[in-house]
Amino acid sequence: MSYLFPTYAKWNVTVKEAKGSWVTDVNDKKYLDFVSGIAVCNLGHANEDVLDSVKEQLSKYWHLSNMFHQPIQEEVAKLLVENSDGEAVFFCNSGAEANEAAIKLARKHTGKTKIVTFLKSFHGRTFATMSATGQEKIHNGFGPLLETFTYLPYNQLEPLDELQDDVAAIMLEVVQGEGGVIPAHNVFIEKIKETCDRIGALLIIDEVQTGIGRTGKPFAYQHFNLSPDIVTSAKGLGSGLPVGAMIGKKELIKSFQAGSHGSTFGGNPIAMASAKATLTKIFNKEFLASVEEKTKYLISKLNQEIGEHPFVNEIRGKGLLIGIECNEQTSSLIDQLRENNLLTIGAGPEVIRLLPPLNVSVEELDLAVEIIAKTFAAVNQSVTAQ
Ligand SMILES: *Cc1c(COP(=O)(O)O)cnc(C)c1O
């Protein structure tokens, strides 16, 4: 029996230890981990540089409160600012909290209340971010939702023409992660930019899943000609320690003054130590170039090995956030892959999502593709045999 609320459909796996791209369960079965704690452990499990940085901070102090100047917060904020279009950072503890901060800042700064998000988006599980999320299954049973949010279809241009100047912000993911690994089209992003200018709305990019090198750039919006007012980050930022961040442009600083917003644990020094080591490693030209190379390699191998498979509709994504869209429900395929020692996760009912650590080796990529090809072939045979 469990003492936990059953809010997660858990796998039947109990982990003994995890290192690099590998997870070992209590029965000594080894899994190649292409989930990475859902885009969190971007340097693999128990990365040595992160561990050293955290240990060093643990021996100094664990928590002080935001009454104190904490240089390590400034160091992490500087890394985020230098690698984005923002000028100031607010630290919190999760992706939902980073989006909460963005929503509050956008309202306060513009004096407007309406925020536009998109169908199939995912922005979190708090009341405001749940309301922001454009998926009915996330809303079910919790209504009435906040009236602040309007959902438009993703990658469609015409609906944006309807928007008026009562909109505080447009908020979106440039690759919808939970919604099915759906990258934004260039023309859609251009239209979003135009629309924000036309109606005087702020642009908020939710980079909780796509940021921190996942797509081969510090943030995925940098693949486009885009300079967002606000960027939110979390998942990969702390390599597994809980850290969230909202990065805002200079003009917004005056709207978040002392007392405007806060978080007891936000900017916690242990979490900051982890983020500092993580960003130092990932926000490095050669490292990011290696992510792009591995992406090309993995996509071409997947296309070669399973591109023609009758189950596969499309292989898509950006960087090492990859979706294999199948023409049927994927949950049993994901179970079979796990049986065959490869951890993957769904994104919507028909997409298998691959999120390898960014420092995955080429041998590990080969092995993953081999397991996927073998698993798909076996399922195909069992279908044909029926
Ligand atoms: C995971 C995710 C969130 C929510 O992050 P939490 O840390 O679970 O609150 C928000 N936005 C996107 C795009 C995400 O992928």
XYZ file of C-alpha atoms and ligand atoms in Angstrom:
401
model
C 0.000 0.000 0.000
C 1.075 3.559 -0.590
C 0.865 6.632 1.629
C 0.960 8.916 -1.416
C -1.938 10.463 -3.343
C -1.971 8.449 -6.561
C -1.499 11.532 -8.767
C 1.066 9.792 -11.010
C 0.707 6.630 -13.113
C 3.914 5.075 -11.845
C 6.110 2.562 -13.661
C 6.920 -0.648 -11.886
C 10.551 0.368 -11.409
C 12.370 1.182 -8.166
C 15.762 2.744 -8.700
C 18.866 1.840 -6.714
C 21.232 4.297 -8.358
C 21.649 6.505 -11.393
C 24.829 7.716 -13.085
C 25.311 9.468 -16.428
C 22.825 8.124 -18.989
C 22.106 4.994 -16.939
C 19.637 4.031 -14.228
C 19.947 0.775 -12.238
C 16.918 -0.699 -10.494
C 16.789 -2.739 -7.281
C 16.922 -5.961 -9.341
C 20.131 -4.749 -11.018
C 18.393 -4.203 -14.347
C 20.098 -1.348 -16.205
C 18.113 1.160 -18.242
C 19.401 3.650 -20.785
C 17.634 6.811 -19.652
C 16.140 8.825 -22.523
C 13.776 10.679 -20.185
C 16.386 12.419 -18.010
C 13.872 13.131 -15.265
C 11.694 14.832 -17.946
C 14.320 17.161 -19.443
C 15.832 17.865 -16.017
C 19.101 15.909 -15.809
C 20.561 17.475 -18.960
C 24.105 16.523 -17.890
C 23.041 12.986 -17.006
C 22.630 11.697 -13.470
C 25.035 12.685 -10.697
C 27.277 14.873 -12.841
C 30.627 15.358 -11.089
C 30.949 19.123 -11.663
C 27.456 19.726 -10.323
C 28.113 17.430 -7.375
C 31.334 19.289 -6.475
C 29.622 22.666 -6.700
C 26.703 21.525 -4.510
C 29.041 19.906 -1.950
C 31.074 23.063 -1.682
C 27.946 25.138 -1.014
C 26.565 22.540 1.442
C 29.670 23.024 3.561
C 29.177 26.848 3.623
C 25.448 27.490 4.251
C 22.155 25.964 3.095
C 19.592 28.685 3.420
C 19.630 32.301 4.576
C 16.466 33.989 3.235
C 16.277 36.655 0.590
C 17.020 39.358 3.182
C 20.708 38.664 2.526
C 22.869 39.445 -0.479
C 23.833 36.084 -1.946
C 26.587 36.381 -4.571
C 25.798 32.948 -6.000
C 22.330 34.248 -7.035
C 24.012 37.101 -8.904
C 26.391 34.667 -10.626
C 23.576 32.422 -11.875
C 21.449 35.424 -12.901
C 24.420 36.845 -14.846
C 24.807 33.564 -16.750
C 21.089 33.617 -17.633
C 21.128 37.281 -18.673
C 24.290 36.924 -20.764
C 22.711 34.030 -22.638
C 19.273 35.557 -23.251
C 17.660 38.893 -24.148
C 16.768 39.717 -20.541
C 18.362 42.012 -17.974
C 16.971 40.778 -14.654
C 16.071 37.436 -13.080
C 13.558 36.355 -10.453
C 14.309 32.946 -8.907
C 11.685 30.455 -7.743
C 11.414 26.678 -7.423
C 9.539 25.261 -10.410
C 8.299 25.855 -13.917
C 4.774 26.659 -12.759
C 6.128 29.271 -10.335
C 8.264 30.844 -13.048
C 5.132 31.152 -15.208
C 3.149 32.529 -12.243
C 5.795 35.230 -11.876
C 5.576 35.981 -15.605
C 1.773 36.243 -15.514
C 1.860 38.555 -12.482
C 4.597 40.733 -13.971
C 2.793 41.025 -17.324
C -0.434 42.117 -15.580
C 1.286 44.596 -13.293
C 3.457 46.077 -16.020
C 0.746 46.516 -18.656
C -2.205 47.182 -16.340
C -4.148 44.756 -18.566
C -5.505 41.339 -17.522
C -6.027 39.183 -20.602
C -3.365 36.622 -21.542
C -3.405 34.598 -24.748
C -2.064 31.022 -24.738
C -2.464 28.106 -27.174
C -4.306 24.823 -27.483
C -2.145 21.808 -26.495
C 0.142 24.069 -24.467
C 1.390 23.127 -21.018
C 2.329 25.771 -18.470
C 1.975 24.037 -15.089
C -0.442 22.823 -12.413
C -0.957 25.797 -10.092
C -4.309 27.515 -10.468
C -3.135 30.242 -12.839
C -0.788 28.044 -14.879
C -3.394 25.261 -15.088
C -5.833 27.862 -16.374
C -3.155 29.022 -18.839
C -2.705 25.462 -20.123
C -4.729 24.799 -23.273
C -5.678 21.189 -22.488
C -9.078 20.090 -21.185
C -7.704 16.981 -19.489
C -5.622 19.239 -17.200
C -8.702 21.382 -16.340
C -11.169 18.573 -15.657
C -12.879 18.877 -12.296
C -11.234 22.152 -11.275
C -13.480 24.745 -12.866
C -14.456 27.489 -13.056
C -10.987 28.451 -14.252
C -9.483 31.933 -14.249
C -11.043 34.047 -16.973
C -7.713 35.710 -17.719
C -6.779 33.210 -20.426
C -7.871 32.787 -24.052
C -6.610 29.808 -26.057
C -5.859 30.044 -29.771
C -4.885 27.210 -32.149
C -1.103 26.764 -32.363
C 0.688 27.408 -35.663
C -2.357 29.161 -37.145
C -2.038 32.748 -38.318
C -5.583 34.065 -38.894
C -6.899 33.776 -35.313
C -4.154 36.179 -34.182
C -5.740 38.905 -36.362
C -8.774 38.911 -34.040
C -6.772 40.031 -31.000
C -7.330 43.556 -29.661
C -5.237 45.862 -27.525
C -6.763 44.561 -24.254
C -4.191 41.734 -24.235
C -1.430 41.937 -21.587
C 0.682 39.145 -23.033
C 0.918 36.277 -25.471
C 2.526 33.241 -23.851
C 3.806 30.198 -25.723
C 6.300 27.371 -25.990
C 8.333 27.461 -29.228
C 8.180 23.674 -29.188
C 5.086 22.380 -27.405
C 6.535 19.660 -25.170
C 3.765 17.902 -23.227
C 1.321 18.672 -26.050
C 3.129 16.292 -28.446
C 6.548 17.750 -29.377
C 5.152 20.277 -31.842
C 7.652 22.876 -33.116
C 6.388 26.346 -34.039
C 6.565 27.327 -37.704
C 8.695 30.348 -38.622
C 5.717 32.197 -40.108
C 3.733 31.626 -36.913
C 6.504 33.104 -34.774
C 6.766 36.098 -37.149
C 3.008 36.608 -36.873
C 3.148 36.404 -33.054
C 5.848 39.087 -33.059
C 3.834 41.335 -35.382
C 0.711 40.806 -33.265
C 2.471 41.704 -29.999
C 3.676 44.925 -31.633
C 0.251 45.691 -33.088
C -1.700 45.246 -29.832
C 0.973 46.315 -27.329
C 1.196 42.897 -25.655
C 4.254 41.433 -23.974
C 5.741 38.240 -25.373
C 6.333 35.473 -22.807
C 8.229 32.394 -23.964
C 7.840 29.339 -21.729
C 11.249 27.638 -21.966
C 10.702 25.372 -18.974
C 11.206 22.266 -21.131
C 13.037 23.643 -24.172
C 15.645 25.800 -22.424
C 19.084 25.100 -20.932
C 20.687 23.722 -24.092
C 17.987 21.131 -24.832
C 17.669 22.260 -28.467
C 21.335 23.166 -29.054
C 20.910 26.842 -28.069
C 20.786 28.230 -24.525
C 17.053 28.843 -25.152
C 14.984 27.450 -28.020
C 13.554 30.865 -29.002
C 17.088 31.687 -30.214
C 16.438 29.485 -33.264
C 14.071 32.276 -34.359
C 14.489 35.989 -34.962
C 12.899 36.760 -31.619
C 13.547 38.894 -28.547
C 10.935 37.982 -25.909
C 10.030 40.331 -23.051
C 9.934 37.457 -20.579
C 11.470 33.970 -20.651
C 10.670 31.313 -18.068
C 12.982 28.441 -17.197
C 13.076 25.529 -14.753
C 13.447 21.790 -15.479
C 17.072 21.569 -16.717
C 18.230 24.633 -14.806
C 19.212 22.852 -11.590
C 20.179 19.403 -12.946
C 17.636 17.861 -10.559
C 17.561 20.341 -7.698
C 14.399 22.446 -7.796
C 15.087 25.816 -9.444
C 12.880 28.049 -11.561
C 13.682 31.420 -13.071
C 11.878 34.242 -14.801
C 14.099 36.408 -16.986
C 12.729 39.823 -17.937
C 13.749 42.747 -20.093
C 15.057 45.990 -18.638
C 11.793 47.970 -19.029
C 10.022 45.485 -16.752
C 12.331 45.931 -13.759
C 10.393 48.914 -12.413
C 7.221 46.800 -12.167
C 8.754 44.247 -9.768
C 10.036 46.224 -6.802
C 10.530 45.263 -3.130
C 7.352 43.586 -1.908
C 5.870 42.936 -5.387
C 6.612 39.234 -5.445
C 8.635 36.671 -3.514
C 9.430 33.085 -2.592
C 10.952 31.726 0.627
C 13.057 29.140 -1.157
C 13.573 31.085 -4.400
C 17.295 31.393 -5.122
C 18.175 28.822 -2.462
C 21.998 28.640 -2.408
C 22.208 24.829 -2.790
C 19.944 25.009 -5.851
C 22.006 27.985 -7.121
C 25.240 26.002 -6.744
C 23.741 23.291 -8.902
C 22.489 25.818 -11.477
C 25.851 27.587 -11.624
C 27.754 24.397 -12.468
C 25.019 23.294 -14.901
C 24.966 26.571 -16.849
C 28.751 26.926 -16.886
C 28.953 23.540 -18.562
C 25.983 23.849 -20.953
C 26.200 27.533 -22.017
C 29.452 26.817 -23.790
C 29.848 27.063 -27.583
C 31.502 23.672 -28.067
C 29.044 21.925 -25.778
C 26.051 23.430 -27.609
C 27.610 22.561 -30.991
C 27.949 18.950 -29.815
C 24.207 18.923 -28.994
C 23.435 20.038 -32.559
C 25.703 17.323 -33.995
C 24.135 14.610 -31.841
C 20.684 15.824 -32.859
C 21.504 15.470 -36.568
C 22.995 12.049 -35.966
C 20.051 10.764 -33.902
C 17.374 12.102 -36.270
C 19.047 10.604 -39.330
C 19.547 7.220 -37.604
C 15.923 7.164 -36.449
C 14.704 7.996 -39.946
C 16.919 5.292 -41.381
C 15.879 2.583 -38.904
C 12.184 3.277 -38.236
C 11.217 6.094 -40.640
C 9.414 3.636 -42.931
C 7.833 1.611 -40.142
C 4.046 1.337 -40.633
C 3.378 2.674 -37.100
C 5.450 5.811 -37.578
C 3.769 8.966 -38.876
C 6.520 11.477 -38.275
C 9.811 11.950 -36.444
C 10.135 15.587 -35.364
C 11.386 17.993 -32.747
C 14.141 20.468 -32.062
C 17.518 19.446 -30.719
C 17.401 16.541 -28.311
C 13.678 17.009 -27.698
C 12.373 14.483 -30.197
C 8.907 13.090 -30.803
C 8.101 9.910 -32.690
C 4.476 10.324 -33.700
C 2.783 6.988 -34.233
C -0.598 6.301 -35.777
C -1.849 4.600 -32.632
C -1.625 4.915 -28.834
C 1.965 4.578 -27.692
C 1.671 3.596 -24.023
C 2.269 -0.119 -24.637
C 5.222 0.647 -26.946
C 6.727 2.775 -24.179
C 6.258 -0.185 -21.773
C 7.948 -2.536 -24.261
C 10.860 -0.139 -24.746
C 11.310 -0.063 -20.969
C 11.149 -3.879 -20.872
C 13.965 -3.737 -23.445
C 16.022 -1.395 -21.217
C 15.232 1.979 -22.800
C 13.365 4.653 -20.827
C 11.158 6.977 -22.900
C 8.004 8.956 -22.116
C 4.825 9.920 -23.954
C 3.825 13.404 -25.063
C 0.120 13.161 -25.679
C -1.385 9.758 -26.502
C 0.377 9.098 -29.816
C 3.881 10.465 -29.435
C 6.933 8.799 -27.913
C 9.224 11.512 -26.563
C 13.006 11.115 -26.420
C 14.931 13.352 -24.000
C 18.460 11.937 -23.744
C 20.994 13.721 -21.553
C 22.751 16.392 -23.641
C 26.132 14.751 -23.000
C 24.906 11.341 -24.212
C 27.559 9.369 -26.137
C 27.253 8.331 -29.782
C 27.386 4.685 -28.637
C 24.410 5.317 -26.375
C 22.501 6.953 -29.250
C 23.260 3.889 -31.401
C 22.086 1.565 -28.656
C 18.846 3.503 -28.153
C 18.029 3.390 -31.880
C 18.831 -0.326 -31.934
C 16.405 -0.956 -29.039
C 13.703 1.178 -30.672
C 14.097 -0.614 -34.045
C 14.055 -4.044 -32.393
C 11.017 -3.198 -30.252
C 9.044 -1.749 -33.171
C 9.905 -4.765 -35.356
C 8.712 -7.215 -32.670
C 5.414 -5.342 -32.184
C 4.910 -5.277 -35.949
C 5.394 -9.069 -36.115
C 2.930 -9.714 -33.316
C 0.348 -7.539 -35.114
C 0.917 -9.321 -38.456
C 0.646 -12.731 -36.750
C -2.859 -11.971 -35.399
C 7.093 21.006 -17.056
C 6.605 22.254 -17.633
C 6.034 23.256 -16.830
C 5.759 23.061 -15.356
O 6.928 22.918 -14.621
P 6.841 22.386 -13.097
O 8.255 22.482 -12.620
O 6.309 20.990 -13.147
O 5.928 23.293 -12.365
C 5.672 24.445 -17.425
N 5.861 24.654 -18.741
C 6.396 23.727 -19.544
C 6.599 24.020 -21.007
C 6.774 22.478 -19.022
O 7.283 21.549 -19.839
